[in-house]
Short mmCIF file of C-alpha atoms in Angstrom, two decimals:
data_model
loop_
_atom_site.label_atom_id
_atom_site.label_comp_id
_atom_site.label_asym_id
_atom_site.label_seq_id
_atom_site.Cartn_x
_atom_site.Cartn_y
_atom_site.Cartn_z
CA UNK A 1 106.43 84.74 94.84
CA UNK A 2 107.09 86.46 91.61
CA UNK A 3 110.74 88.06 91.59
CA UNK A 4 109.25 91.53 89.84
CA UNK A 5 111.88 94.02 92.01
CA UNK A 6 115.00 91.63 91.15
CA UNK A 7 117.75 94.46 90.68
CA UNK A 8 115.59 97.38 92.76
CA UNK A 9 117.43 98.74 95.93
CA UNK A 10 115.02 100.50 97.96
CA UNK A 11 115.01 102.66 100.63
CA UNK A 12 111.63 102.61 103.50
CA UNK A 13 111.54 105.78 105.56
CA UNK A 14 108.26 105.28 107.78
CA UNK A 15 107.73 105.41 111.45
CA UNK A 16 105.25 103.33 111.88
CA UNK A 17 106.46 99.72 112.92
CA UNK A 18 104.56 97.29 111.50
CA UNK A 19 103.67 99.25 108.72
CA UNK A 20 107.27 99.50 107.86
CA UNK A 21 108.12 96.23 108.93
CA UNK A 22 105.05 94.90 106.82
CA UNK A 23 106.77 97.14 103.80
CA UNK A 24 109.97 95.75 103.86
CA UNK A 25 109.01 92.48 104.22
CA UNK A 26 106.72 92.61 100.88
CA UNK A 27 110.02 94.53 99.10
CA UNK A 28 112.01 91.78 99.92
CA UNK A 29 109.65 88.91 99.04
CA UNK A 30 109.25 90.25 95.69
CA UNK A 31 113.14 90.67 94.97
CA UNK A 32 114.31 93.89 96.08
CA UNK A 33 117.35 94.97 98.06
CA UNK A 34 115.72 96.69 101.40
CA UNK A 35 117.53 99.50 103.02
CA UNK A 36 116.38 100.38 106.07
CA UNK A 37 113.27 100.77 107.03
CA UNK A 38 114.34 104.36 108.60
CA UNK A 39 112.05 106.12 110.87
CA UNK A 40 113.17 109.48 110.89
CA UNK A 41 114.17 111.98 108.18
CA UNK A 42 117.96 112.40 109.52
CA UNK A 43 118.03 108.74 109.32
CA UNK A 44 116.57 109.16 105.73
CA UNK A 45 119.22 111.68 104.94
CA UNK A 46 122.24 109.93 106.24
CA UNK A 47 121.17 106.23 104.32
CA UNK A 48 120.65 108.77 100.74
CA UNK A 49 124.30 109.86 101.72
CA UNK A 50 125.39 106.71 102.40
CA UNK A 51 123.53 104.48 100.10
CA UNK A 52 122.34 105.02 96.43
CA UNK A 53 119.07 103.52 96.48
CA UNK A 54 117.68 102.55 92.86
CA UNK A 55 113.82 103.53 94.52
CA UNK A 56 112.40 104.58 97.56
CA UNK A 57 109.55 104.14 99.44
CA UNK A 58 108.62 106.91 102.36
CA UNK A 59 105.97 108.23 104.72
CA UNK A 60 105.49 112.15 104.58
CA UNK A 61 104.59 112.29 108.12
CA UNK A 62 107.29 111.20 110.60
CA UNK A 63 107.29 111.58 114.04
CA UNK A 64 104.01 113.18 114.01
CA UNK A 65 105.30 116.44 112.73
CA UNK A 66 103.26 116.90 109.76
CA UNK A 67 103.87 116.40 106.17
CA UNK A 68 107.39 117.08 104.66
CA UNK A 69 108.67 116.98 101.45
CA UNK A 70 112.51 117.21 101.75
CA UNK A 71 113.63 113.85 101.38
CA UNK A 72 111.05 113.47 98.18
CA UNK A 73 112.96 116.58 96.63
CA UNK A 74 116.36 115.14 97.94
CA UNK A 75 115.57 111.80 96.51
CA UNK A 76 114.24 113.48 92.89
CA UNK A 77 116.91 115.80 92.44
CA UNK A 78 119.66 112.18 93.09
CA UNK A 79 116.58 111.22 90.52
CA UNK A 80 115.72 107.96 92.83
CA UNK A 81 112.11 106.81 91.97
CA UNK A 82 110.13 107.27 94.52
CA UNK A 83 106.54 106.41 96.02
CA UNK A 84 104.73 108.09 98.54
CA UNK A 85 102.87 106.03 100.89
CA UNK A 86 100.42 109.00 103.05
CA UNK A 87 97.73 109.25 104.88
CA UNK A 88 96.89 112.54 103.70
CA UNK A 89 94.77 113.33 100.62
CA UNK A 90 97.15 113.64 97.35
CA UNK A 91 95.95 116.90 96.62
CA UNK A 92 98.46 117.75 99.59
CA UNK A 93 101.58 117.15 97.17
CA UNK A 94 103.03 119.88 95.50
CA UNK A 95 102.87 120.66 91.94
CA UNK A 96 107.06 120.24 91.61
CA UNK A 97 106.17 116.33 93.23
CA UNK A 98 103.45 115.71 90.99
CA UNK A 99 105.13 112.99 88.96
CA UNK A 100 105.35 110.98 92.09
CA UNK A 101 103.25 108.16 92.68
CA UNK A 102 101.31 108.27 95.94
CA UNK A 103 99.61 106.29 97.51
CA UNK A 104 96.86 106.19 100.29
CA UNK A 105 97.23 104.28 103.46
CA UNK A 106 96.19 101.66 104.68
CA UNK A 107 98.02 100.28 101.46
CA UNK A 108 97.91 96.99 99.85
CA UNK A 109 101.54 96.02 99.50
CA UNK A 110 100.83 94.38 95.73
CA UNK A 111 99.92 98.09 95.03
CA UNK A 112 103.70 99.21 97.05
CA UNK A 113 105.06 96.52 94.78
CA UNK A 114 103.01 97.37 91.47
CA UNK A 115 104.16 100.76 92.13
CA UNK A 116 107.86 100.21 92.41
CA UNK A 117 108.10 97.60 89.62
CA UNK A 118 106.82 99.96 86.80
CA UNK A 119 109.84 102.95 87.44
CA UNK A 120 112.85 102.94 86.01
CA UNK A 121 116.29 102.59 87.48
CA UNK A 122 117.22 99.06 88.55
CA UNK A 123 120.70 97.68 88.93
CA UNK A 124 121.57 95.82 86.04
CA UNK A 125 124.06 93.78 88.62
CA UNK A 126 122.60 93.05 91.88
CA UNK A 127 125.06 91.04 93.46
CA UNK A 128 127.27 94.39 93.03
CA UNK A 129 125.29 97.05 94.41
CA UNK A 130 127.32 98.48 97.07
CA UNK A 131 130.55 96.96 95.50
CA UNK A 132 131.34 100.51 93.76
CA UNK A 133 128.68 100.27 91.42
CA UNK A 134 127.86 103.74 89.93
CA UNK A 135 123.89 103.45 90.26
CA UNK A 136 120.54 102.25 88.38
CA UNK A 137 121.00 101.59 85.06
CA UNK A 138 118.07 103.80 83.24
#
C-alpha cells in the first residue's frame, strides 16, 4: 500500500472497538504513526498532554454520552488537524469547528486516509517524533 501518511502522527479517540481497531489499522498501513486508539476523552486529554500528535482522528460520541466538542477545540487551539468521524448529521458541528472535516459513519477508511493526507502538519523527521522534536512542520 501507498505510503501517503509517511511523517503523520495521529491520534484515534473512538470507543467503538473494531471501528477503532479497523482505524488504526488503515493509519498505519498507509504510513502514519498511530497513537492510541483512546476510548475516552480523559484518555484523549492525557495522550494531547503527553503526545503532540501531527493529526487526529476522533469520535464525538464516547461512552454514549452524546456529542462533545472539547477535545476538537483542545486539538484546534494546539492547531492539530483534525477529522471527525460521527454518526450524527454535520449540521451538528458548530460554526467555530466548521473548518473541520467530518465525516459520516460507517466510513470508508480510503476516505479516513484521503482525509488525513490532504492537511497540513507532518513531521518532516519521522524516525524523531518523540525524540524532542518540536512538532509538524507546516
Amino acid at each position: 500500500m501507498e505510503r501517503k501518511l509517511a511523517g503523520c502522527v495521529v491520534l484515534v479517540v473512538e470507543d467503538e472497538y473494531f471501528i477503532a481497531a479497523d482505524t488504526a489499522e488503515a493509519l498505519r498501513d498507509a504510513g502514519a504513526i498511530v497513537l492510541g486508539p483512546v476510548p475516552s476523552a480523559d484518555d484523549a486529554m492525557r495522550m494531547i498532554e503527553e503526545f503532540k500528535p501531527s493529526h487526529a482522528v476522533l469520535d464525538l460520541n464516547l461512552d454514549g454520552s452524546g456529542a462533545r466538542f472539547d477535545i476538537v477545540r483542545e486539538l484546534k487551539g494546539q492547531q492539530v488537524q483534525s477529522i471527525i468521524l460521527t454518526g450524527y448529521d454535520p449540521s451538528i458541528v458548530p460554526r467555530d469547528l466548521a473548518d473541520t472535516p467530518c465525516l459520516q459513519k460507517p466510513v470508508i477508511y480510503n476516505e479516513v486516509i484521503e482525509a488525513v493526507a490532504v492537511q497540513p502538519g507532518r513531521f518532516p523527521d519521522p524516525g524523531a517524533w518523540g525524540r524532542g522534536t518540536e512538532g509538524p512542520a507546516d
